[in-house]
Amino acid sequence: MEQRDSFIQKHGEDLGAFYFLLMLIQTHGRKRLKSGNVTALRALAHDLHAIYLKHTQ
């Protein structure tokens, strides 16, 4: 939570929370890529696409 608070303090509430989320997604994706877990990467991409569709339509 300290890292999240740091992002929010530096960039403001909305943008800081968004940057923190991107950092988490990047970390999660990198770990799955290194382990060769393609299924987890596809699931992550699917979930991100679903979030995008929910908020843009």
Coordinates of N, CA, C and O in Angstrom, one line a residue:
M1 N 0.8 -1.2 0.0 CA 0.0 0.0 0.0 C 0.9 1.3 0.0 O 0.4 2.3 -0.5
E2 N 2.1 1.1 0.5 CA 3.0 2.3 0.5 C 3.3 2.7 -0.9 O 3.4 3.9 -1.2
Q3 N 3.5 1.8 -1.8 CA 3.8 2.1 -3.1 C 2.7 2.8 -3.8 O 2.8 3.7 -4.6
R4 N 1.5 2.3 -3.6 CA 0.2 2.9 -4.1 C 0.1 4.3 -3.6 O -0.2 5.2 -4.4
D5 N 0.3 4.5 -2.4 CA 0.2 5.9 -1.8 C 1.2 6.8 -2.4 O 1.0 8.0 -2.7
S6 N 2.4 6.3 -2.7 CA 3.5 7.1 -3.3 C 3.1 7.5 -4.7 O 3.2 8.7 -5.1
F7 N 2.5 6.6 -5.5 CA 2.0 6.9 -6.9 C 0.9 8.0 -6.8 O 0.9 9.0 -7.5
I8 N 0.0 7.9 -5.8 CA -1.1 8.8 -5.7 C -0.6 10.2 -5.2 O -1.1 11.2 -5.7
Q9 N 0.3 10.2 -4.3 CA 0.9 11.4 -3.8 C 1.6 12.2 -5.0 O 1.5 13.4 -5.1
K10 N 2.3 11.4 -5.8 CA 3.1 12.0 -6.9 C 2.2 12.5 -8.1 O 2.5 13.5 -8.7
H11 N 1.1 11.7 -8.4 CA 0.4 12.0 -9.6 C -1.1 12.3 -9.4 O -1.8 12.6 -10.4
G12 N -1.5 12.4 -8.2 CA -2.9 12.7 -7.9 C -3.7 11.4 -7.8 O -3.2 10.3 -8.1
E13 N -4.9 11.5 -7.3 CA -5.8 10.3 -6.9 C -6.0 9.4 -8.1 O -5.7 8.2 -8.0
D14 N -6.6 9.9 -9.2 CA -7.0 9.0 -10.3 C -5.8 8.5 -11.1 O -5.7 7.3 -11.3
L15 N -4.9 9.4 -11.5 CA -3.8 9.0 -12.3 C -2.8 8.2 -11.5 O -2.3 7.2 -12.0
G16 N -2.6 8.5 -10.2 CA -1.7 7.7 -9.4 C -2.2 6.3 -9.2 O -1.5 5.3 -9.3
A17 N -3.6 6.1 -9.0 CA -4.1 4.8 -8.9 C -4.0 4.0 -10.2 O -3.7 2.8 -10.2
F18 N -4.2 4.7 -11.3 CA -4.1 4.1 -12.6 C -2.6 3.6 -12.9 O -2.4 2.5 -13.3
Y19 N -1.6 4.5 -12.6 CA -0.2 4.1 -12.8 C 0.1 2.9 -11.9 O 0.9 2.0 -12.3
F20 N -0.4 2.9 -10.7 CA -0.1 1.7 -9.8 C -0.7 0.5 -10.4 O -0.1 -0.6 -10.4
L21 N -1.9 0.5 -10.9 CA -2.5 -0.6 -11.5 C -1.7 -1.1 -12.7 O -1.5 -2.3 -12.9
L22 N -1.2 -0.2 -13.5 CA -0.4 -0.6 -14.7 C 0.9 -1.2 -14.2 O 1.3 -2.2 -14.8
M23 N 1.5 -0.8 -13.1 CA 2.7 -1.4 -12.6 C 2.4 -2.8 -12.2 O 3.2 -3.7 -12.4
L24 N 1.3 -3.0 -11.5 CA 0.9 -4.4 -11.1 C 0.7 -5.3 -12.3 O 1.2 -6.4 -12.2
I25 N 0.0 -4.8 -13.3 CA -0.2 -5.6 -14.5 C 1.1 -6.0 -15.2 O 1.3 -7.1 -15.6
Q26 N 1.9 -5.0 -15.3 CA 3.2 -5.2 -15.9 C 4.0 -6.3 -15.2 O 4.6 -7.2 -15.7
T27 N 4.1 -6.2 -13.8 CA 4.8 -7.1 -13.0 C 4.2 -8.5 -13.1 O 4.9 -9.5 -13.3
H28 N 2.9 -8.6 -13.1 CA 2.2 -9.9 -13.2 C 2.5 -10.5 -14.6 O 2.8 -11.7 -14.7
G29 N 2.4 -9.7 -15.6 CA 2.6 -10.2 -17.0 C 4.0 -10.6 -17.2 O 4.3 -11.7 -17.8
R30 N 5.0 -9.9 -16.7 CA 6.4 -10.2 -16.8 C 6.7 -11.6 -16.2 O 7.4 -12.4 -16.7
K31 N 6.2 -11.8 -15.0 CA 6.4 -13.1 -14.3 C 5.8 -14.2 -15.1 O 6.4 -15.3 -15.2
R32 N 4.6 -14.1 -15.6 CA 4.0 -15.1 -16.4 C 4.8 -15.4 -17.7 O 4.9 -16.5 -18.1
L33 N 5.3 -14.3 -18.3 CA 6.1 -14.5 -19.5 C 7.3 -15.3 -19.3 O 7.7 -16.2 -20.0
K34 N 8.0 -14.9 -18.2 CA 9.3 -15.6 -17.8 C 9.1 -17.0 -17.5 O 9.9 -17.9 -17.8
S35 N 7.9 -17.4 -16.9 CA 7.6 -18.8 -16.6 C 7.0 -19.5 -17.8 O 6.9 -20.7 -17.7
G36 N 6.7 -18.8 -18.9 CA 6.2 -19.4 -20.1 C 4.7 -19.8 -20.0 O 4.2 -20.6 -20.7
N37 N 4.0 -19.2 -19.0 CA 2.6 -19.5 -18.8 C 1.8 -18.6 -19.7 O 1.2 -17.6 -19.4
V38 N 1.6 -19.1 -21.0 CA 0.8 -18.4 -22.0 C -0.6 -18.3 -21.6 O -1.3 -17.3 -21.9
T39 N -1.2 -19.3 -21.0 CA -2.6 -19.3 -20.6 C -2.9 -18.2 -19.6 O -3.9 -17.5 -19.8
A40 N -2.0 -17.9 -18.7 CA -2.2 -16.8 -17.7 C -2.1 -15.5 -18.5 O -2.8 -14.5 -18.2
L41 N -1.2 -15.3 -19.5 CA -1.1 -14.1 -20.2 C -2.3 -13.9 -21.0 O -2.8 -12.7 -21.1
R42 N -2.9 -14.9 -21.6 CA -4.1 -14.8 -22.4 C -5.3 -14.4 -21.5 O -6.1 -13.5 -21.8
A43 N -5.3 -15.0 -20.3 CA -6.4 -14.6 -19.3 C -6.2 -13.1 -18.9 O -7.2 -12.4 -18.8
L44 N -5.0 -12.7 -18.7 CA -4.8 -11.3 -18.3 C -5.2 -10.4 -19.4 O -5.9 -9.4 -19.2
A45 N -4.9 -10.7 -20.7 CA -5.3 -9.9 -21.8 C -6.8 -9.9 -21.9 O -7.4 -8.8 -22.2
H46 N -7.5 -11.0 -21.7 CA -8.9 -11.1 -21.8 C -9.6 -10.2 -20.7 O -10.5 -9.5 -21.0
D47 N -9.0 -10.3 -19.5 CA -9.6 -9.5 -18.4 C -9.4 -8.0 -18.7 O -10.4 -7.2 -18.4
L48 N -8.3 -7.6 -19.2 CA -8.1 -6.2 -19.5 C -9.0 -5.7 -20.6 O -9.5 -4.6 -20.6
H49 N -9.2 -6.6 -21.6 CA -10.1 -6.2 -22.7 C -11.6 -6.1 -22.2 O -12.3 -5.2 -22.5
A50 N -12.0 -6.9 -21.3 CA -13.3 -6.9 -20.7 C -13.5 -5.6 -19.9 O -14.5 -4.9 -20.0
I51 N -12.4 -5.2 -19.2 CA -12.5 -3.9 -18.4 C -12.6 -2.7 -19.4 O -13.4 -1.8 -19.2
Y52 N -11.8 -2.8 -20.4 CA -11.9 -1.7 -21.5 C -13.3 -1.6 -22.1 O -13.8 -0.5 -22.1
L53 N -13.9 -2.7 -22.4 CA -15.2 -2.7 -23.0 C -16.2 -2.2 -22.0 O -17.1 -1.4 -22.4
K54 N -16.1 -2.6 -20.8 CA -17.1 -2.1 -19.8 C -17.1 -0.6 -19.6 O -18.1 0.0 -19.4
H55 N -15.9 0.0 -19.8 CA -15.8 1.4 -19.5 C -15.9 2.3 -20.8 O -15.8 3.5 -20.7
T56 N -15.9 1.7 -21.9 CA -16.0 2.5 -23.2 C -17.2 2.3 -24.0 O -17.4 3.0 -25.0
Q57 N -18.1 1.5 -23.5 CA -19.4 1.3 -24.3 C -20.6 1.8 -23.5 O -20.6 1.9 -22.4

